[in-house]
Short mmCIF file of C-alpha atoms in Angstrom, two decimals:
data_model
loop_
_atom_site.label_atom_id
_atom_site.label_comp_id
_atom_site.label_asym_id
_atom_site.label_seq_id
_atom_site.Cartn_x
_atom_site.Cartn_y
_atom_site.Cartn_z
CA MET A 1 5.82 46.31 15.91
CA THR A 2 2.91 43.33 16.09
CA LYS A 3 0.01 43.27 13.68
CA SER A 4 -3.04 42.59 15.28
CA ILE A 5 -5.57 39.38 14.31
CA ASN A 6 -8.71 39.32 14.04
CA ASN A 7 -10.33 37.29 11.60
CA VAL A 8 -10.50 34.38 9.66
CA ASP A 9 -9.56 36.22 6.60
CA VAL A 10 -6.90 38.00 7.94
CA THR A 11 -5.72 34.76 9.29
CA ASP A 12 -6.25 33.33 6.07
CA GLU A 13 -4.30 36.33 4.55
CA ILE A 14 -1.39 35.98 6.71
CA ALA A 15 -1.04 32.17 6.25
CA ASP A 16 -0.26 33.48 2.60
CA LYS A 17 1.78 35.71 3.94
CA PHE A 18 3.79 33.20 5.89
CA LEU A 19 4.34 31.19 2.74
CA ASP A 20 5.60 34.37 0.85
CA ARG A 21 7.91 35.73 3.64
CA VAL A 22 9.18 31.97 5.06
CA PHE A 23 9.40 29.58 2.30
CA LYS A 24 9.76 31.35 -0.80
CA PRO A 25 12.76 32.96 -0.53
CA TYR A 26 14.54 29.14 -0.72
CA PHE A 27 11.59 27.64 -2.55
CA LYS A 28 10.63 30.17 -5.34
CA LYS A 29 8.14 28.21 -6.76
CA VAL A 30 6.49 26.85 -3.17
CA LYS A 31 2.88 26.83 -3.02
CA TYR A 32 0.20 25.34 -0.28
CA LYS A 33 -1.96 21.83 -1.55
CA SER A 34 -4.69 23.04 1.29
CA LYS A 35 -4.56 25.16 4.95
CA PHE A 36 -7.17 25.23 7.28
CA THR A 37 -7.72 28.09 9.67
CA MET A 38 -9.97 27.65 12.74
CA SER A 39 -13.03 29.83 13.31
CA GLY A 40 -14.51 30.55 16.90
CA GLU A 41 -14.30 33.31 19.75
CA SER A 42 -11.15 33.91 20.52
CA SER A 43 -8.68 35.61 17.14
CA PRO A 44 -6.56 32.07 15.59
CA THR A 45 -3.57 32.32 16.16
CA SER A 46 -2.38 29.57 13.81
CA PHE A 47 -3.40 27.09 11.01
CA LYS A 48 -2.46 23.69 9.72
CA GLY A 49 -1.16 23.89 5.72
CA GLU A 50 0.07 21.47 3.57
CA LEU A 51 2.82 22.15 0.99
CA SER A 52 2.16 21.13 -2.63
CA LYS A 53 4.76 18.91 -4.11
CA GLU A 54 4.49 20.20 -7.45
CA CYS A 55 7.46 22.22 -8.44
CA LEU A 56 8.48 22.33 -4.78
CA PHE A 57 11.96 22.04 -5.51
CA ASP A 58 11.98 24.05 -8.91
CA GLU A 59 14.81 26.47 -8.95
CA THR A 60 16.92 24.78 -5.96
CA ASN A 61 19.49 22.26 -5.49
CA TYR A 62 17.51 19.59 -4.90
CA LYS A 63 15.38 19.54 -8.30
CA LEU A 64 15.55 16.73 -10.76
CA GLU A 65 14.14 16.42 -14.21
CA PRO A 66 11.48 13.12 -13.61
CA LYS A 67 12.30 11.95 -17.35
CA ASN A 68 15.83 10.88 -16.29
CA GLU A 69 16.52 7.26 -16.15
CA PHE A 70 17.37 5.67 -12.87
CA ILE A 71 19.07 3.17 -11.32
CA HIS A 72 18.20 0.87 -8.62
CA PHE A 73 20.74 -1.72 -6.83
CA THR A 74 19.51 -4.72 -5.31
CA THR A 75 20.18 -8.35 -4.78
CA LEU A 76 19.40 -11.38 -7.36
CA GLN A 77 16.53 -12.25 -5.27
CA GLY A 78 15.26 -9.21 -5.12
CA LEU A 79 15.05 -9.02 -8.49
CA ASP A 80 13.33 -11.72 -9.10
CA SER A 81 10.73 -10.91 -6.07
CA ILE A 82 10.06 -7.31 -8.21
CA LEU A 83 9.56 -8.91 -11.20
CA GLU A 84 7.28 -11.83 -9.64
CA SER A 85 5.32 -9.16 -7.72
CA GLY A 86 5.28 -6.67 -10.53
CA TYR A 87 5.95 -3.91 -7.98
CA LEU A 88 9.06 -1.77 -6.56
CA ARG A 89 8.48 -1.56 -2.77
CA LEU A 90 8.87 1.35 -1.24
CA SER A 91 10.21 1.32 2.78
CA SER A 92 8.44 3.74 5.05
CA ILE A 93 10.67 6.24 6.34
CA GLU A 94 10.26 4.71 9.78
CA ASN A 95 11.88 1.16 8.14
CA LEU A 96 15.23 3.20 6.67
CA THR A 97 18.05 1.85 8.43
CA ASP A 98 19.63 4.98 9.08
CA ASP A 99 18.65 5.95 12.20
CA LEU A 100 18.74 9.88 11.42
CA GLU A 101 16.21 10.09 8.56
CA MET A 102 14.35 12.78 8.63
CA THR A 103 15.66 13.88 12.40
CA LEU A 104 18.38 15.19 10.90
CA ALA A 105 17.50 17.96 9.48
CA LEU A 106 14.79 18.06 12.15
CA ASN A 107 16.56 18.59 14.72
CA LYS A 108 18.69 21.21 13.38
CA PHE A 109 15.08 23.07 12.33
CA LYS A 110 13.96 22.55 16.14
CA GLU A 111 16.97 24.46 17.62
CA LYS A 112 15.24 27.76 17.33
CA ILE A 113 12.11 27.40 17.15
CA GLU A 114 10.22 26.71 20.12
CA ILE A 115 7.15 23.59 19.34
CA GLU A 116 7.46 20.37 20.97
CA ILE A 117 6.62 17.27 19.07
CA ASP A 118 6.38 14.11 20.74
CA ASP A 119 8.14 10.97 19.73
CA ASP A 120 4.78 9.76 18.50
CA ASP A 121 4.19 12.36 16.06
CA ILE A 122 7.61 11.88 14.52
CA THR A 123 6.88 8.17 14.10
CA ASN A 124 3.13 8.71 12.43
CA ILE A 125 5.29 11.12 9.71
CA LYS A 126 7.86 8.73 9.32
CA GLN A 127 4.68 6.36 8.84
CA ASN A 128 3.14 8.26 6.00
CA ILE A 129 6.11 8.95 4.07
CA PHE A 130 7.55 5.85 1.46
CA CYS A 131 10.89 6.57 -0.35
CA LEU A 132 12.47 4.89 -2.84
CA SER A 133 16.10 5.20 -3.05
CA SER A 134 18.17 5.01 -6.18
CA CYS A 135 20.58 6.97 -8.50
CA LEU A 136 20.76 9.01 -11.69
CA ASN A 137 21.81 6.25 -15.44
CA THR A 138 25.27 7.51 -15.99
CA PRO A 139 28.04 5.57 -17.04
CA GLU A 140 29.85 6.73 -13.39
CA THR A 141 27.08 4.83 -11.94
CA ILE A 142 27.15 1.53 -13.38
CA SER A 143 31.27 1.55 -12.85
CA ASP A 144 30.38 2.87 -8.95
CA THR A 145 31.96 -0.63 -6.88
CA TYR A 146 30.81 1.21 -4.11
CA LEU A 147 27.56 1.02 -5.05
CA TRP A 148 27.34 -2.26 -6.14
CA GLU A 149 29.50 -3.16 -3.21
CA ASN A 150 27.30 -2.08 -0.44
CA TYR A 151 24.18 -2.30 -2.30
CA SER A 152 24.07 -5.35 -4.37
CA LYS A 153 25.47 -7.95 -2.29
CA GLY A 154 29.03 -7.41 -3.23
CA GLY A 155 28.87 -6.99 -6.56
CA SER A 156 26.69 -10.09 -7.33
CA GLY A 157 23.61 -8.77 -7.46
CA ALA A 158 21.56 -6.48 -10.15
CA ALA A 159 20.86 -2.85 -10.95
CA ILE A 160 17.38 -2.18 -12.36
CA ILE A 161 17.64 0.62 -14.71
CA PHE A 162 13.92 1.93 -15.07
CA GLU A 163 12.00 5.25 -16.24
CA VAL A 164 8.94 7.43 -14.43
CA GLU A 165 6.47 9.30 -16.71
CA ASN A 166 2.97 10.83 -15.41
CA VAL A 167 4.76 12.20 -12.36
CA ASN A 168 1.39 13.09 -10.26
CA PRO A 169 0.72 15.48 -7.43
CA ASN A 170 1.56 12.87 -4.22
CA LEU A 171 5.15 12.27 -5.80
CA LEU A 172 7.92 14.02 -4.71
CA PHE A 173 11.34 13.35 -7.12
CA GLY A 174 14.89 14.97 -5.49
CA LYS A 175 18.72 14.89 -5.02
CA VAL A 176 19.58 13.89 -1.09
CA GLN A 177 21.74 16.92 0.24
CA TYR A 178 24.70 15.53 2.08
CA GLY A 179 26.06 17.31 5.91
CA ASN A 180 26.03 20.56 7.69
CA ASP A 181 26.72 22.55 5.27
CA ASN A 182 23.60 21.31 3.24
CA LEU A 183 21.68 22.21 6.49
CA SER A 184 22.02 26.09 6.51
CA VAL A 185 18.97 26.25 4.43
CA PHE A 186 17.21 25.30 7.93
CA GLU A 187 18.79 28.21 10.01
CA GLN A 188 17.84 30.47 7.59
CA LEU A 189 14.77 29.28 7.70
CA THR A 190 13.90 29.16 11.03
CA SER A 191 15.26 32.99 11.13
CA LYS A 192 12.49 33.82 8.84
CA ILE A 193 10.14 32.46 11.18
CA VAL A 194 11.02 33.68 14.46
CA GLU A 195 10.90 37.64 12.74
CA PHE A 196 7.27 36.37 11.29
CA LYS A 197 6.51 35.29 14.69
CA SER A 198 7.80 38.59 16.11
CA GLU A 199 5.74 40.78 13.27
CA PHE A 200 2.37 38.37 13.59
CA GLU A 201 1.83 37.85 17.24
CA ASP A 202 3.47 34.82 17.04
CA PHE A 203 1.42 33.30 14.46
CA MET A 204 2.57 30.06 12.36
CA PRO A 205 1.55 26.73 11.09
CA ASP A 206 0.55 24.63 14.11
CA ASN A 207 1.60 21.40 12.02
CA LEU A 208 5.26 23.02 10.67
CA TYR A 209 6.91 20.00 11.25
CA GLU A 210 4.32 17.61 9.46
CA MET A 211 4.34 20.45 6.87
CA MET A 212 8.31 20.32 5.88
CA SER A 213 8.94 16.84 6.56
CA ASN A 214 9.01 15.59 2.91
CA ILE A 215 11.89 18.38 2.87
CA PHE A 216 13.75 16.80 5.83
CA CYS A 217 14.01 13.25 4.23
CA PHE A 218 15.71 14.74 1.25
CA HIS A 219 19.04 15.61 3.70
CA LYS A 220 21.32 13.15 5.24
CA ALA A 221 24.59 13.03 6.88
CA ASN A 222 28.20 13.32 5.40
CA LYS A 223 29.30 9.41 5.23
CA PHE A 224 26.69 8.80 2.91
CA HIS A 225 27.54 11.20 0.34
CA ARG A 226 29.13 8.42 -1.54
CA GLU A 227 25.46 7.37 -2.37
CA ASN A 228 24.64 10.55 -5.22
CA GLU A 229 21.34 9.12 -4.22
CA VAL A 230 18.15 10.44 -5.77
CA ARG A 231 14.69 10.12 -3.95
CA LEU A 232 11.18 9.11 -4.99
CA LEU A 233 8.81 9.90 -2.30
CA ILE A 234 5.24 8.86 -2.38
CA SER A 235 2.86 10.43 1.28
CA ASP A 236 -0.19 9.29 2.33
CA ASN A 237 -1.53 10.58 5.23
CA LYS A 238 -3.09 8.67 8.39
CA TYR A 239 -4.25 10.72 11.99
CA SER A 240 -2.03 9.24 14.43
CA ILE A 241 -0.11 6.04 14.67
CA TYR A 242 -3.02 4.46 16.52
CA HIS A 243 -4.93 4.64 12.77
CA GLU A 244 -3.98 2.26 9.59
CA HIS A 245 -3.54 3.64 6.00
CA ASN A 246 -6.29 3.28 3.70
CA ASN A 247 -4.28 2.36 0.29
CA LEU A 248 -4.67 -0.33 -2.17
CA PHE A 249 -0.94 0.09 -2.61
CA ILE A 250 -0.14 0.23 0.86
CA GLU A 251 0.38 -2.79 3.08
CA LYS A 252 2.08 -4.26 6.47
CA VAL A 253 4.77 -6.75 6.25
CA ILE A 254 7.53 -7.94 8.49
CA ASN A 255 10.76 -7.07 8.18
CA GLY A 256 14.70 -8.45 8.38
CA SER A 257 14.15 -7.13 12.51
CA ASN A 258 11.42 -9.21 12.85
CA GLU A 259 9.22 -5.80 12.91
CA LEU A 260 6.09 -4.89 11.39
CA ARG A 261 6.67 -2.05 9.11
CA TYR A 262 4.79 -0.13 6.16
CA ILE A 263 5.81 -0.33 2.37
CA TYR A 264 4.20 1.14 -0.35
CA LYS A 265 3.73 -0.93 -3.49
CA LEU A 266 4.91 0.82 -6.41
CA VAL A 267 3.02 -1.24 -9.32
CA LEU A 268 5.01 -1.54 -12.67
CA ASP A 269 3.13 -0.07 -15.68
CA GLU A 270 3.32 -3.45 -17.77
CA ARG A 271 2.35 -5.38 -14.82
CA MET A 272 -0.19 -2.67 -13.56
CA GLU A 273 -3.74 -4.64 -15.10
CA ASP A 274 -2.72 -8.51 -13.57
CA TRP A 275 -1.50 -6.96 -10.69
CA TYR A 276 -5.11 -5.10 -10.32
CA ASN A 277 -7.10 -8.47 -11.43
CA LYS A 278 -5.13 -10.41 -9.27
CA ASN A 279 -6.14 -8.41 -6.02
CA TYR A 280 -8.85 -5.65 -7.03
CA SER A 281 -10.83 -6.68 -9.79
CA HIS A 282 -13.80 -8.09 -7.41
CA ARG A 283 -13.81 -4.58 -5.97
CA LYS A 284 -16.57 -2.74 -8.07
CA ASN A 285 -15.26 0.67 -5.96
CA ILE A 286 -11.66 0.45 -8.21
CA THR A 287 -11.60 0.57 -11.14
CA LEU A 288 -8.02 -0.33 -13.32
CA GLN A 289 -7.95 3.37 -14.35
CA ASP A 290 -7.94 4.50 -10.44
CA ALA A 291 -5.38 2.33 -9.70
CA HIS A 292 -3.47 3.86 -13.04
CA SER A 293 -3.94 7.14 -11.81
CA GLU A 294 -2.98 6.67 -8.60
CA ILE A 295 0.70 6.31 -9.07
CA PRO A 296 3.16 7.46 -11.92
CA LYS A 297 3.86 5.01 -15.04
CA ILE A 298 7.11 3.42 -14.37
CA SER A 299 8.93 0.80 -16.34
CA ILE A 300 11.91 -1.03 -16.12
CA LYS A 301 14.22 -0.77 -19.04
CA LYS A 302 17.14 -2.46 -18.31
CA ILE A 303 18.95 -4.71 -15.60
CA ILE A 304 22.49 -4.99 -15.33
CA LEU A 305 23.93 -7.89 -13.47
CA GLY A 306 27.06 -7.44 -11.54
CA TYR A 307 30.49 -8.43 -11.90
CA ASN A 308 30.51 -11.15 -9.42
CA VAL A 309 27.62 -12.75 -10.26
CA LYS A 310 27.98 -16.47 -11.14
CA GLU A 311 27.32 -18.01 -14.10
CA PRO A 312 26.01 -14.78 -15.47
CA TRP A 313 24.61 -16.42 -19.32
CA ASP A 314 22.64 -18.82 -17.26
CA ILE A 315 20.99 -15.85 -15.32
CA ILE A 316 21.18 -13.49 -18.68
CA ASP A 317 18.66 -16.52 -19.85
CA TYR A 318 16.58 -17.14 -17.30
CA LEU A 319 15.16 -13.76 -17.43
CA ASN A 320 14.85 -13.92 -21.14
CA LYS A 321 12.47 -16.56 -20.75
CA LYS A 322 10.83 -14.51 -17.93
CA LYS A 323 10.44 -11.70 -19.09
CA VAL A 324 8.13 -12.95 -22.32
CA LYS A 325 6.48 -15.11 -19.39
CA LEU A 326 5.27 -11.97 -18.05
CA ASN A 327 5.04 -10.09 -20.45
CA MET A 328 7.87 -7.76 -19.99
CA ASN A 329 9.86 -5.78 -21.84
CA PHE A 330 13.61 -5.16 -21.26
CA GLU A 331 17.00 -5.47 -21.90
CA VAL A 332 19.46 -7.19 -19.87
CA GLU A 333 23.55 -7.06 -19.52
CA TYR A 334 26.17 -8.00 -17.46
CA LEU A 335 28.92 -6.03 -15.83
CA ASN A 336 32.34 -7.83 -16.32
CA ASN A 337 35.93 -7.23 -14.16
CA GLU A 338 36.95 -4.56 -15.73
CA LEU A 339 33.47 -2.73 -15.28
CA GLU A 340 32.54 -3.15 -19.34
CA ILE A 341 28.80 -4.06 -20.54
CA ASN A 342 28.77 -7.12 -22.31
CA LYS A 343 25.36 -7.69 -23.81
#
């Protein structure tokens, strides 16, 4: 039996029921960050909603404790750039190399839900989400030659071990899910949505894909399963592809394919004051405290050089001198050909 929707207050209640009926069976701690219903002469049939990142992945396979240490593989040139600039670079989803980023899960979702979304809207969503790829810091990860060969220039680069604290509501941590089997949650969600629409006069959020976009970003094809990837996502919403971000940590750069793409500068905690003084101290409306509150506290704890680094002891000496110069505090180690750590 279809239920009538005849005023905005009722619409607001039904939006809450949508969360309870559709999302909570699979994301038990989910809640709205915001929701908005339009008023007018006709009865509302939709609303705009945004899911809160806080506790979104609790009691799910995506769940990850943010106080763990993480590993980010990079080249020696990339490492040097991170230390000098004072920030880790988060790429927009648009700038990642996998063409199926976000759309793998989205396409599965679209099979049963008859909502159109054009390419410009998908591009804008991808421009609004920024990703840092990493792995959990475990002995197995440190000695995994697949990761070194593919993400650290054949073992001639470095692994950065970092810690994240003070996780804020704009940040989402989680484990990437691989393959079609892990896409079944979207089939279940679509069934719930179809049932809900049938009961409530086709009522549903009109920004459903955008609402779920962060979840979509934690799904990849099974060919990537060896990565055991952990993702850190930060979002900053702009209205369309024709608008620019207005965020002190976001800028456009030219990528390796000579394309203009957005990046997010995740400034290291021990470098924040220096970075702020160079970039924003002249702007009285932005304080150092404002800058600290925008992003989580992230610190480099250790750097491990790969087994194919030439003259590793010279590089270790170079990095130890650099940390003194930059007033940083990290250890430097070297992974030898037997995949054992040398200090």
